[in-house]
Amino acid sequence: MSVNALSDLRASPGIIRVHGHRGARGVLPENTMLGFVQTFNAGVQIVELDVLVTADGEAVITHNPALKAASTRDESGEWLPEDGPLIAAVTYDELTRYDVGGLRPQTEYGDLYPDQAFLSGLHVPRLADLCALVARPPYTDRLLNIEIKSDPTLPQATPPIPDLVAATLSPILERGLSNRVILQSFDWRVLHECADQAPHIPRSYLSYLPRPNAPMTVTIYSGSPWMDGLRGENLPQIIAEDGGSVWSPYFQDLIARDVKVAHDLGLIVNVWTVNEPSNIDQMIALGVDGIISDYPARVQRRLMAHGFRWQ
Amino acid sequence: MSVNALSDLRASPGIIRVHGHRGARGVLPENTMLGFVQTFNAGVQIVELDVLVTADGEAVITHNPALKAASTRDESGEWLPEDGPLIAAVTYDELTRYDVGGLRPQTEYGDLYPDQAFLSGLHVPRLADLCALVARPPYTDRLLNIEIKSDPTLPQATPPIPDLVAATLSPILERGLSNRVILQSFDWRVLHECADQAPHIPRSYLSYLPRPNAPMTVTIYSGSPWMDGLRGENLPQIIAEDGGSVWSPYFQDLIARDVKVAHDLGLIVNVWTVNEPSNIDQMIALGVDGIISDYPARVQRRLMAHGFRWQ
């Protein structure tokens, strides 16, 4: 086993890595155990997932600070009328009462993934559940790309960063999985806390450049609150100097020159979230290390079409 | 448990049934145990599959009379240079040496299913393997729509029809699954043999009308060799008078009047193979009983969008 996950995340001649985004959101309910298991069984080595922490300190696998109305039903099977309680405001036990197995019809979010299976009785899993899964055969060669969710503009939505990071690290360290995970965040304050608490676990710096009409508030620019005081325009250089191992830009932000800069600095480059075949082809041509996709099988097939493998 | 599978295959108010074609060919390798298991686990109640018989009399789950070059690798992992041996010419043991876990890049067939997972080490399963699976929890509510492959224009490609049918029935009867299966065929001689050997198992009559430049040789018309001597243009009426329970037309052959005729005669109407959202919507509007699709999750989602369920 390698000292950390990086050797299995770095591209090598003829190999580009595939990360299943939230499992395989295009075809299976996101951030669910069923989604992770079936994605692994379908031949994907690396899954990406999102972590938040409950009121009672449990690291759980879910993307939004509050339960999402478009993908959540209550105990009686009714769709949430609006986004639900903050994850940070409910206990893990309370959270298990919600069903996150399917997307609500005729919602903007639901319509984004028309091939996603609709299931009932699926709950937000604990990070400990997924760590237990990959600690046992046949999943002991699988890797987790764990995004810790935190927003510097919404500090009340998540616990203090030291607690958020400690809760995330707890099941990883308990299962001895430090060499099977990377930790990523848009909030680089979180990555700095990870460096303090678990310096041996590789850190991945997510970025999203500002653009006109950007649909997200997470934008990384010199002096942005997301960068925790770091400054400059050359993201790969900043990340390398900050001790990062991975740069994970939005795929449309990436240009060939920056791939070279990043690689010259020893960084791994993982792009998110690449779903369209033409965009997948562009990323293969750019020579990234890893492609994060809601359709990991589609990426594998595009890689094969170009003579590549993923493992 | 019902006396046969028909009650779970018939539409009822607000319910149209979903059949996963060859498992879920759009996303998982067709006619494989992994494909069936993951399709069931993703919430699909009915899977469709194809049966042929090996030289040593084993009913196996595969579609073409010969191993298909575009989806078969040999023991050393090399793609077959051309379509391989007839299933009827190899033993089951010999058949297990071939890998059917993935589609060959840059082939016409491979390009049809760009989201299908690529796996290695998957073999043509025995019908007995699938029967064993659904005989045990949690799959005891699942149904099998079993197509028996036979071509009256290629009699040498398959065993004599009595042997073909007997080999198919053997694992079904051994597991006591008569009430969980239907038997379908384009070759209605096979259905007549099924009526003789296992009259209690419902029979589904596949049809495909002739059209200019039809891509298939399987065309059903009055006097066609596929119809085993039956004559006439009104397929539902012929099928009902012949003791059939199900009519399974190509979806583009179906018109509203024939759905009504079939239903008035007590037939179930299952359409194959419906993948495009607009076509799925058309079949929902026509009021069919079952939709056979390579993308069963997509059909479920379209049903939900129209206020339907599938179970």
Coordinates of C-alpha atoms in Angstrom, one line a residue:
Chain A
M1 CA 0.0 0.0 0.0
S2 CA 1.3 3.5 -0.9
V3 CA 2.1 5.9 1.9
N4 CA -0.8 8.0 0.7
A5 CA -3.4 8.1 -2.0
L6 CA -1.4 10.3 -4.4
S7 CA 0.2 7.6 -6.5
D8 CA -3.2 6.2 -7.4
L9 CA -4.5 9.7 -8.2
R10 CA -1.7 10.9 -10.5
A11 CA -2.0 10.4 -14.2
S12 CA 0.7 8.3 -15.8
P13 CA 1.3 7.4 -19.4
G14 CA -1.9 6.1 -20.8
I15 CA -3.8 6.5 -17.5
I16 CA -6.2 9.3 -16.4
R17 CA -8.1 8.8 -13.1
V18 CA -11.9 8.8 -12.8
H19 CA -13.7 10.2 -9.7
G20 CA -17.3 9.3 -9.4
H21 CA -19.0 12.6 -8.3
R22 CA -21.1 12.0 -5.2
G23 CA -21.0 8.4 -6.2
A24 CA -22.4 8.6 -9.7
R25 CA -25.1 11.3 -9.5
G26 CA -26.1 10.9 -13.1
V27 CA -27.4 7.4 -12.5
L28 CA -27.7 6.8 -8.7
P29 CA -28.9 8.9 -5.8
E30 CA -26.1 11.1 -4.7
N31 CA -24.1 10.7 -1.5
T32 CA -25.9 7.4 -0.5
M33 CA -24.4 4.1 0.5
L34 CA -26.2 2.4 -2.3
G35 CA -24.8 4.9 -4.8
F36 CA -21.2 4.4 -3.5
V37 CA -21.5 0.6 -3.4
Q38 CA -22.9 0.3 -6.9
T39 CA -20.4 2.8 -8.3
F40 CA -17.5 0.8 -6.8
N41 CA -19.1 -2.4 -8.2
A42 CA -19.3 -0.8 -11.6
G43 CA -15.5 -0.5 -11.6
V44 CA -14.9 3.0 -10.3
Q45 CA -11.9 3.3 -8.0
I46 CA -12.4 6.8 -6.6
V47 CA -15.6 8.3 -5.3
E48 CA -16.0 12.0 -4.4
L49 CA -18.3 12.9 -1.6
D50 CA -19.3 15.8 0.7
V51 CA -19.1 16.0 4.4
L52 CA -21.0 18.1 6.9
V53 CA -21.4 17.6 10.7
T54 CA -24.6 17.1 12.7
A55 CA -25.6 18.8 15.9
D56 CA -24.3 15.8 17.8
G57 CA -20.9 15.9 16.1
E58 CA -21.4 13.1 13.5
A59 CA -19.7 13.6 10.1
V60 CA -22.3 12.8 7.6
I61 CA -22.3 12.6 3.8
T62 CA -24.4 15.2 2.2
H63 CA -23.8 18.3 0.1
N64 CA -25.9 21.2 1.2
P65 CA -25.8 22.9 4.6
A66 CA -29.6 22.4 4.8
L67 CA -31.6 19.3 3.5
K68 CA -32.6 20.0 -0.1
A69 CA -36.3 20.1 -0.8
A70 CA -35.8 18.8 -4.4
S71 CA -34.3 15.5 -3.1
T72 CA -35.7 15.0 0.4
R73 CA -38.9 13.4 1.7
D74 CA -40.0 13.3 5.3
E75 CA -41.0 10.3 7.4
S76 CA -44.4 10.1 5.8
G77 CA -43.0 10.2 2.3
E78 CA -43.9 13.8 1.7
W79 CA -41.5 16.1 -0.2
L80 CA -40.1 18.9 2.0
P81 CA -42.1 22.0 1.1
E82 CA -38.8 24.0 1.2
D83 CA -35.2 23.4 2.1
G84 CA -35.2 21.7 5.5
P85 CA -33.3 22.1 8.7
L86 CA -29.6 22.8 8.8
I87 CA -27.5 19.6 9.1
A88 CA -25.8 21.4 11.9
A89 CA -29.1 21.8 13.7
V90 CA -30.2 18.1 13.8
T91 CA -28.8 15.0 15.4
Y92 CA -27.7 12.1 13.3
D93 CA -30.7 10.1 14.7
E94 CA -33.1 12.9 13.5
L95 CA -31.4 13.0 10.1
T96 CA -32.0 9.3 9.5
R97 CA -35.7 10.0 9.4
Y98 CA -35.4 11.8 6.1
D99 CA -35.4 9.9 2.8
V100 CA -32.8 11.0 0.2
G101 CA -33.3 8.2 -2.3
G102 CA -34.8 10.2 -5.1
L103 CA -35.3 13.5 -7.0
R104 CA -38.6 15.3 -6.9
P105 CA -40.4 15.5 -10.3
Q106 CA -40.7 18.8 -12.0
T107 CA -38.0 20.6 -10.1
E108 CA -35.1 22.3 -11.6
Y109 CA -32.6 20.1 -9.8
G110 CA -34.6 16.9 -10.5
D111 CA -34.6 17.6 -14.2
L112 CA -30.8 17.9 -14.3
Y113 CA -30.4 14.1 -13.8
P114 CA -33.1 12.4 -15.8
D115 CA -31.4 9.0 -15.7
Q116 CA -31.0 9.0 -11.9
A117 CA -32.6 5.9 -10.2
F118 CA -35.5 6.7 -7.9
L119 CA -35.5 4.8 -4.6
S120 CA -37.1 5.1 -1.3
G121 CA -35.8 4.4 2.2
L122 CA -32.3 5.7 1.6
H123 CA -30.8 7.9 4.3
V124 CA -27.9 10.4 4.7
P125 CA -25.0 8.1 5.6
R126 CA -22.3 8.7 8.1
L127 CA -18.8 9.1 6.9
A128 CA -18.1 6.2 9.3
D129 CA -20.3 4.0 7.3
L130 CA -18.4 4.6 4.1
C131 CA -15.1 4.2 5.9
A132 CA -16.2 0.9 7.2
L133 CA -17.2 -0.2 3.7
V134 CA -13.8 0.6 2.2
A135 CA -11.9 -0.9 5.1
R136 CA -13.1 -4.4 4.1
P137 CA -12.7 -6.5 0.9
P138 CA -13.4 -6.2 -1.9
Y139 CA -13.1 -2.4 -1.5
T140 CA -9.6 -2.1 0.1
D141 CA -8.2 -0.6 -3.1
R142 CA -10.8 2.2 -3.4
L143 CA -10.1 5.8 -2.6
L144 CA -12.2 8.6 -1.2
N145 CA -12.0 12.2 -2.3
I146 CA -13.7 13.9 0.6
E147 CA -14.9 17.4 0.3
I148 CA -15.4 19.2 3.6
K149 CA -18.2 21.7 3.2
S150 CA -17.8 25.2 4.8
D151 CA -18.6 28.7 3.6
P152 CA -16.8 31.7 5.0
T153 CA -19.8 33.8 4.3
L154 CA -22.2 31.6 6.3
P155 CA -20.2 30.8 9.4
Q156 CA -23.3 29.9 11.4
A157 CA -24.2 27.0 9.0
T158 CA -21.4 24.8 10.2
P159 CA -19.6 24.1 13.4
P160 CA -16.3 25.9 14.2
I161 CA -13.7 24.7 11.7
P162 CA -11.6 22.8 14.2
D163 CA -14.6 20.8 15.2
L164 CA -15.7 20.2 11.6
V165 CA -12.3 18.9 10.7
A166 CA -11.9 16.8 13.8
A167 CA -15.3 15.2 13.2
T168 CA -14.3 14.4 9.6
L169 CA -10.9 13.0 10.5
S170 CA -12.3 10.8 13.3
P171 CA -13.7 7.9 11.2
I172 CA -10.8 8.1 8.8
L173 CA -8.2 7.8 11.5
E174 CA -10.1 5.2 13.4
R175 CA -10.2 2.9 10.3
G176 CA -6.6 3.7 9.4
L177 CA -7.5 5.2 6.0
S178 CA -5.1 8.1 5.9
N179 CA -3.4 6.6 2.9
R180 CA -6.7 6.1 1.0
V181 CA -8.2 9.6 1.2
I182 CA -7.6 13.1 0.1
L183 CA -9.3 16.1 1.7
Q184 CA -10.7 18.9 -0.5
S185 CA -12.5 22.2 0.2
F186 CA -13.3 25.5 -1.4
D187 CA -12.8 27.0 2.0
W188 CA -9.0 26.9 2.3
R189 CA -9.3 27.8 6.0
V190 CA -10.5 24.2 6.3
L191 CA -7.5 22.9 4.5
H192 CA -5.2 24.8 6.8
E193 CA -6.9 23.2 9.8
C194 CA -6.5 19.8 8.1
A195 CA -2.8 20.6 7.7
D196 CA -2.6 21.2 11.5
Q197 CA -4.7 18.2 12.6
A198 CA -3.6 15.6 10.0
P199 CA -0.6 16.9 8.0
H200 CA 0.0 13.5 6.5
I201 CA -3.3 13.4 4.6
P202 CA -3.0 15.1 1.2
R203 CA -5.0 18.3 0.6
S204 CA -6.9 19.3 -2.5
Y205 CA -7.6 22.9 -3.2
L206 CA -10.9 23.5 -5.0
S207 CA -11.2 26.6 -7.1
Y208 CA -13.8 28.4 -9.2
L209 CA -12.8 31.6 -10.9
P210 CA -15.2 34.6 -10.9
R211 CA -17.0 35.2 -14.2
P212 CA -19.9 37.4 -15.3
N213 CA -23.2 35.9 -14.0
A214 CA -21.4 33.2 -12.1
P215 CA -24.0 30.9 -10.7
M216 CA -22.0 30.2 -7.5
T217 CA -20.9 32.3 -4.6
V218 CA -17.8 30.2 -4.2
T219 CA -15.3 32.2 -6.3
I220 CA -11.7 32.2 -5.8
Y221 CA -9.7 35.3 -6.6
S222 CA -6.8 37.1 -5.0
G223 CA -8.0 38.3 -1.6
S224 CA -11.2 36.2 -1.7
P225 CA -12.4 35.1 1.8
W226 CA -12.3 31.5 0.5
M227 CA -8.5 31.7 0.3
D228 CA -7.8 32.3 4.0
G229 CA -5.5 35.3 3.5
L230 CA -3.5 33.8 0.6
R231 CA -3.0 36.2 -2.3
G232 CA -2.0 36.1 -5.9
E233 CA -3.4 35.0 -9.3
N234 CA -1.3 32.0 -10.0
L235 CA -3.3 29.4 -8.2
P236 CA -1.0 26.4 -8.8
Q237 CA 1.9 28.3 -7.4
I238 CA -0.1 29.5 -4.4
I239 CA -1.3 26.0 -3.7
A240 CA 2.1 24.4 -4.0
E241 CA 3.7 26.9 -1.8
D242 CA 0.9 26.4 0.7
G243 CA 1.7 22.7 1.0
G244 CA -1.2 21.4 -1.2
S245 CA -0.9 18.2 -3.2
V246 CA -3.8 18.6 -5.5
W247 CA -5.4 21.5 -7.4
S248 CA -9.0 20.9 -8.3
P249 CA -10.3 23.7 -10.6
Y250 CA -13.7 24.0 -12.3
F251 CA -13.0 22.4 -15.7
Q252 CA -13.9 25.5 -17.7
D253 CA -11.3 27.5 -15.8
L254 CA -8.5 25.3 -16.9
I255 CA -6.0 26.2 -19.6
A256 CA -3.1 24.2 -20.9
R257 CA -0.5 26.5 -19.5
D258 CA -1.8 26.1 -16.0
V259 CA -1.7 22.3 -16.3
K260 CA 2.0 22.5 -17.1
V261 CA 2.6 25.0 -14.3
A262 CA 0.8 22.7 -11.8
H263 CA 2.6 19.6 -13.0
D264 CA 6.0 21.3 -12.9
L265 CA 5.2 22.1 -9.3
G266 CA 4.4 18.5 -8.6
L267 CA 0.6 19.1 -8.2
I268 CA -2.1 16.7 -9.2
V269 CA -4.9 18.4 -11.3
N270 CA -8.4 17.1 -10.8
V271 CA -11.2 18.9 -12.7
W272 CA -14.8 19.1 -11.6
T273 CA -17.6 18.3 -12.7
V274 CA -17.3 17.1 -16.3
N275 CA -20.3 15.4 -17.8
E276 CA -20.6 16.3 -21.5
P277 CA -18.7 14.0 -23.8
S278 CA -17.1 16.9 -25.7
N279 CA -15.9 18.4 -22.4
I280 CA -14.6 15.1 -21.2
D281 CA -12.6 14.9 -24.5
Q282 CA -11.2 18.4 -23.9
M283 CA -10.0 17.4 -20.4
I284 CA -8.3 14.2 -21.7
A285 CA -6.6 16.4 -24.3
L286 CA -5.4 18.8 -21.6
G287 CA -3.7 16.0 -19.7
V288 CA -5.4 16.4 -16.4
D289 CA -4.7 13.7 -13.7
G290 CA -8.3 13.1 -12.7
I291 CA -11.8 13.8 -14.0
I292 CA -14.6 14.2 -11.5
S293 CA -17.9 13.3 -13.2
D294 CA -21.5 12.5 -12.4
Y295 CA -21.2 9.8 -15.1
P296 CA -17.9 8.0 -14.3
A297 CA -18.7 5.2 -16.7
R298 CA -19.1 7.7 -19.5
V299 CA -15.7 9.1 -18.7
Q300 CA -14.2 5.6 -18.7
R301 CA -15.7 5.0 -22.1
R302 CA -14.3 8.3 -23.5
L303 CA -10.9 7.4 -22.1
M304 CA -11.0 4.0 -23.8
A305 CA -12.0 5.7 -27.1
H306 CA -8.8 7.8 -26.8
G307 CA -6.7 4.8 -25.9
F308 CA -6.5 5.5 -22.2
R309 CA -7.2 3.5 -19.1
W310 CA -8.1 4.8 -15.6
Q311 CA -6.3 2.3 -13.4
Chain B
M1 CA -48.2 -14.8 -4.1
S2 CA -50.2 -14.6 -7.3
V3 CA -50.9 -17.7 -9.4
N4 CA -48.8 -16.2 -12.1
A5 CA -46.8 -13.0 -12.8
L6 CA -49.6 -11.4 -14.8
S7 CA -51.1 -9.3 -12.0
D8 CA -47.7 -7.6 -11.5
L9 CA -47.3 -7.0 -15.2
R10 CA -50.7 -5.5 -15.9
A11 CA -51.1 -1.7 -15.8
S12 CA -53.6 -0.4 -13.3
P13 CA -54.8 3.1 -12.6
G14 CA -51.7 5.2 -12.0
I15 CA -49.3 2.3 -12.6
I16 CA -47.3 1.3 -15.7
R17 CA -44.7 -1.4 -15.4
V18 CA -41.0 -1.0 -16.2
H19 CA -38.9 -3.8 -17.6
G20 CA -35.2 -3.4 -17.5
H21 CA -34.0 -4.5 -21.0
R22 CA -31.2 -7.1 -20.6
G23 CA -30.9 -5.7 -17.1
A24 CA -30.2 -2.1 -17.8
R25 CA -28.1 -2.1 -21.0
G26 CA -27.8 1.7 -21.1
V27 CA -25.7 1.7 -17.9
L28 CA -24.6 -1.8 -17.1
P29 CA -23.2 -4.7 -19.2
E30 CA -26.1 -6.5 -20.7
N31 CA -27.3 -10.0 -19.7
T32 CA -24.8 -10.2 -16.8
M33 CA -25.4 -11.1 -13.2
L34 CA -23.9 -7.8 -12.0
G35 CA -26.2 -6.0 -14.4
F36 CA -29.3 -7.8 -13.0
V37 CA -28.3 -7.4 -9.4
Q38 CA -27.6 -3.7 -9.7
T39 CA -30.7 -3.1 -11.7
F40 CA -32.8 -4.9 -9.1
N41 CA -31.0 -2.9 -6.3
A42 CA -31.8 0.3 -8.2
G43 CA -35.5 -0.4 -7.7
V44 CA -36.5 -2.2 -10.9
Q45 CA -39.0 -5.1 -10.4
I46 CA -38.9 -6.8 -13.8
V47 CA -35.9 -7.6 -15.9
E48 CA -35.9 -8.8 -19.5
L49 CA -33.3 -11.2 -20.6
D50 CA -32.4 -13.6 -23.5
V51 CA -31.9 -17.3 -23.4
L52 CA -29.9 -19.6 -25.6
V53 CA -28.7 -23.2 -24.9
T54 CA -25.1 -24.5 -25.0
A55 CA -23.8 -27.6 -26.6
D56 CA -24.1 -29.4 -23.3
G57 CA -27.7 -28.3 -22.8
E58 CA -27.3 -25.4 -20.3
A59 CA -29.7 -22.5 -20.7
V60 CA -27.5 -19.4 -20.7
I61 CA -28.3 -15.7 -20.7
T62 CA -27.1 -14.1 -23.9
H63 CA -28.7 -12.4 -26.9
N64 CA -27.0 -13.5 -30.1
P65 CA -26.7 -17.0 -31.5
A66 CA -22.9 -16.4 -31.7
L67 CA -20.7 -14.5 -29.3
K68 CA -20.6 -10.9 -30.4
A69 CA -17.2 -9.4 -31.3
A70 CA -18.1 -5.9 -30.2
S71 CA -18.7 -7.1 -26.6
T72 CA -16.6 -10.2 -26.1
R73 CA -13.0 -10.7 -25.1
D74 CA -11.1 -14.0 -25.0
E75 CA -9.2 -15.5 -22.1
S76 CA -6.2 -13.3 -22.7
G77 CA -8.3 -10.1 -22.8
E78 CA -8.2 -9.7 -26.6
W79 CA -11.3 -8.6 -28.4
L80 CA -12.8 -11.3 -30.7
P81 CA -11.6 -10.5 -34.2
E82 CA -15.1 -11.4 -35.5
D83 CA -18.3 -12.9 -34.1
G84 CA -17.3 -16.0 -32.2
P85 CA -18.5 -19.5 -31.9
L86 CA -22.2 -20.4 -31.8
I87 CA -23.5 -20.7 -28.3
A88 CA -24.9 -24.0 -29.4
A89 CA -21.4 -25.2 -30.4
V90 CA -19.7 -24.6 -27.0
T91 CA -20.1 -26.1 -23.6
Y92 CA -21.0 -23.9 -20.7
D93 CA -17.5 -24.4 -19.3
E94 CA -16.0 -23.2 -22.5
L95 CA -18.4 -20.2 -22.5
T96 CA -17.2 -19.1 -19.1
R97 CA -13.7 -18.4 -20.6
Y98 CA -15.1 -15.4 -22.5
D99 CA -15.5 -11.9 -20.9
V100 CA -18.7 -10.0 -21.7
G101 CA -18.2 -7.2 -19.2
G102 CA -17.7 -4.4 -21.7
L103 CA -18.2 -2.9 -25.1
R104 CA -15.4 -2.5 -27.6
P105 CA -14.4 1.1 -28.3
Q106 CA -15.0 2.5 -31.8
T107 CA -17.5 -0.1 -32.8
E108 CA -21.0 0.7 -34.0
Y109 CA -22.6 -1.4 -31.2
G110 CA -20.3 0.0 -28.5
D111 CA -21.1 3.6 -29.5
L112 CA -24.8 2.9 -29.0
Y113 CA -24.4 2.8 -25.2
P114 CA -21.9 5.5 -24.3
D115 CA -22.9 5.4 -20.6
Q116 CA -22.5 1.6 -20.1
A117 CA -20.0 0.7 -17.4
F118 CA -16.9 -1.1 -18.6
L119 CA -16.0 -4.1 -16.5
S120 CA -13.7 -7.1 -16.8
G121 CA -14.2 -10.6 -15.6
L122 CA -17.9 -10.9 -16.3
H123 CA -19.1 -14.1 -17.9
V124 CA -22.3 -15.3 -19.7
P125 CA -24.5 -16.4 -16.8
R126 CA -26.7 -19.5 -16.6
L127 CA -30.4 -19.0 -16.4
A128 CA -30.0 -21.2 -13.3
D129 CA -27.8 -18.5 -11.7
L130 CA -30.5 -15.8 -12.1
C131 CA -33.2 -18.2 -11.0
A132 CA -31.2 -18.9 -7.8
L133 CA -30.8 -15.1 -7.2
V134 CA -34.5 -14.3 -7.4
A135 CA -35.5 -17.4 -5.4
R136 CA -33.9 -15.8 -2.3
P137 CA -34.6 -12.5 -0.4
P138 CA -34.5 -9.7 -1.1
Y139 CA -35.4 -10.5 -4.6
T140 CA -38.5 -12.7 -4.1
D141 CA -40.8 -10.1 -5.5
R142 CA -38.8 -9.7 -8.7
L143 CA -40.1 -10.9 -12.1
L144 CA -38.3 -12.3 -15.2
N145 CA -39.4 -11.6 -18.7
I146 CA -37.5 -14.4 -20.5
E147 CA -37.0 -14.2 -24.2
I148 CA -36.2 -17.6 -25.8
K149 CA -34.0 -16.9 -28.9
S150 CA -34.8 -18.9 -32.0
D151 CA -34.8 -18.1 -35.7
P152 CA -36.9 -20.1 -38.1
T153 CA -34.6 -19.1 -40.9
L154 CA -31.5 -20.3 -39.1
P155 CA -32.5 -23.7 -37.7
Q156 CA -29.0 -24.9 -37.3
A157 CA -28.1 -22.1 -34.8
T158 CA -30.1 -23.5 -32.0
P159 CA -31.1 -27.0 -30.7
P160 CA -34.4 -28.5 -31.7
I161 CA -37.2 -26.4 -30.2
P162 CA -38.4 -29.1 -27.7
D163 CA -34.8 -29.2 -26.3
L164 CA -34.5 -25.4 -26.3
V165 CA -37.7 -25.0 -24.3
A166 CA -37.0 -27.9 -22.0
A167 CA -33.6 -26.5 -21.1
T168 CA -35.1 -23.1 -20.4
L169 CA -37.9 -24.5 -18.3
S170 CA -35.6 -26.7 -16.2
P171 CA -34.2 -24.1 -13.8
I172 CA -37.5 -22.2 -13.7
L173 CA -39.4 -25.3 -12.6
E174 CA -36.6 -26.5 -10.3
R175 CA -36.8 -23.2 -8.3
G176 CA -40.6 -23.1 -8.4
L177 CA -40.6 -19.8 -10.3
S178 CA -43.5 -20.5 -12.7
N179 CA -45.5 -17.6 -11.1
R180 CA -42.6 -15.2 -11.4
V181 CA -41.8 -15.4 -15.1
I182 CA -43.2 -14.9 -18.5
L183 CA -41.8 -16.5 -21.7
Q184 CA -41.5 -14.5 -24.8
S185 CA -40.3 -15.2 -28.3
F186 CA -40.4 -13.8 -31.8
D187 CA -40.5 -17.4 -33.0
W188 CA -44.0 -18.4 -32.1
R189 CA -43.1 -22.0 -32.7
V190 CA -41.2 -21.7 -29.4
L191 CA -44.3 -20.3 -27.7
H192 CA -46.4 -23.2 -28.9
E193 CA -43.8 -25.6 -27.5
C194 CA -43.9 -23.7 -24.2
A195 CA -47.7 -24.1 -24.2
D196 CA -47.2 -27.8 -24.6
Q197 CA -44.5 -28.2 -22.0
A198 CA -45.5 -25.6 -19.4
P199 CA -49.1 -24.4 -20.2
H200 CA -49.3 -22.6 -16.8
I201 CA -46.5 -20.1 -17.6
P202 CA -47.8 -17.0 -19.4
R203 CA -46.6 -16.5 -22.9
S204 CA -45.7 -13.2 -24.5
Y205 CA -45.8 -12.8 -28.3
L206 CA -43.1 -10.5 -29.7
S207 CA -43.8 -8.8 -32.9
Y208 CA -42.1 -6.4 -35.4
L209 CA -44.0 -5.3 -38.4
P210 CA -42.3 -5.2 -41.8
R211 CA -41.3 -1.8 -43.1
P212 CA -39.2 -0.4 -45.8
N213 CA -35.5 -0.9 -45.0
A214 CA -36.3 -2.8 -41.9
P215 CA -33.0 -3.4 -40.1
M216 CA -34.2 -6.8 -38.7
T217 CA -35.1 -10.0 -40.4
V218 CA -37.6 -10.7 -37.6
T219 CA -40.7 -9.4 -39.3
I220 CA -44.2 -10.6 -38.4
Y221 CA -46.8 -10.6 -41.1
S222 CA -49.5 -12.9 -42.1
G223 CA -47.9 -16.1 -43.2
S224 CA -44.5 -15.2 -41.9
P225 CA -42.4 -18.2 -40.8
W226 CA -42.1 -16.5 -37.4
M227 CA -45.9 -17.1 -36.8
D228 CA -45.9 -20.9 -37.0
G229 CA -48.7 -21.1 -39.4
L230 CA -51.0 -18.5 -37.8
R231 CA -52.5 -16.1 -40.3
G232 CA -54.2 -12.7 -40.2
E233 CA -53.4 -9.0 -39.7
N234 CA -54.9 -8.3 -36.4
L235 CA -52.1 -9.4 -34.1
P236 CA -53.9 -9.0 -30.7
Q237 CA -56.8 -11.1 -31.9
I238 CA -54.5 -13.8 -33.3
I239 CA -52.5 -13.9 -30.0
A240 CA -55.5 -14.0 -27.8
E241 CA -57.1 -16.8 -29.8
D242 CA -53.8 -18.6 -29.6
G243 CA -53.8 -18.6 -25.8
G244 CA -51.3 -15.8 -25.4
S245 CA -51.4 -13.5 -22.3
V246 CA -49.1 -10.8 -23.5
W247 CA -48.5 -9.0 -26.8
S248 CA -45.1 -7.3 -27.0
P249 CA -44.8 -5.2 -30.2
Y250 CA -42.0 -2.9 -31.3
F251 CA -43.0 0.4 -29.8
Q252 CA -43.2 2.2 -33.2
D253 CA -45.6 -0.4 -34.5
L254 CA -48.2 0.4 -31.8
I255 CA -51.3 2.5 -32.4
A256 CA -54.0 3.5 -29.9
R257 CA -56.7 1.3 -31.5
D258 CA -54.6 -1.8 -31.1
V259 CA -54.0 -1.1 -27.4
K260 CA -57.8 -1.0 -27.0
V261 CA -58.3 -4.1 -29.0
A262 CA -55.6 -5.9 -27.0
H263 CA -57.0 -4.8 -23.7
D264 CA -60.5 -5.7 -24.7
L265 CA -59.2 -9.2 -25.4
G266 CA -57.5 -9.3 -21.9
L267 CA -54.0 -9.1 -23.3
I268 CA -51.2 -7.3 -21.6
V269 CA -49.2 -4.9 -23.9
N270 CA -45.5 -4.6 -23.4
V271 CA -43.5 -2.4 -25.8
W272 CA -39.8 -2.8 -26.7
T273 CA -37.3 -1.1 -26.6
V274 CA -38.1 2.4 -25.6
N275 CA -35.2 4.7 -24.7
E276 CA -35.8 8.2 -25.9
P277 CA -37.8 10.4 -23.4
S278 CA -40.2 11.6 -26.1
N279 CA -40.9 8.0 -27.1
I280 CA -41.4 7.0 -23.4
D281 CA -43.9 9.8 -23.0
Q282 CA -45.8 8.5 -26.1
M283 CA -46.0 5.0 -24.7
I284 CA -47.3 6.4 -21.4
A285 CA -49.9 8.3 -23.3
L286 CA -50.9 5.2 -25.2
G287 CA -51.6 3.4 -22.0
V288 CA -49.4 0.4 -22.5
D289 CA -49.0 -2.1 -19.6
G290 CA -45.2 -2.3 -19.6
I291 CA -42.3 -0.4 -21.1
I292 CA -39.1 -2.4 -21.8
S293 CA -36.1 0.0 -21.8
D294 CA -32.3 0.0 -21.7
Y295 CA -32.8 2.9 -19.2
P296 CA -35.4 1.7 -16.7
A297 CA -34.5 4.5 -14.3
R298 CA -35.3 7.0 -17.0
V299 CA -38.6 5.4 -17.7
Q300 CA -39.4 5.5 -13.9
R301 CA -38.6 9.2 -13.8
R302 CA -40.7 9.9 -16.9
L303 CA -43.6 8.0 -15.2
M304 CA -43.2 10.1 -12.1
A305 CA -43.3 13.3 -14.2
H306 CA -46.7 12.2 -15.5
G307 CA -48.0 11.3 -12.1
F308 CA -47.5 7.5 -12.5
R309 CA -45.8 4.8 -10.5
W310 CA -44.4 1.5 -11.6
Q311 CA -45.3 -0.7 -8.7

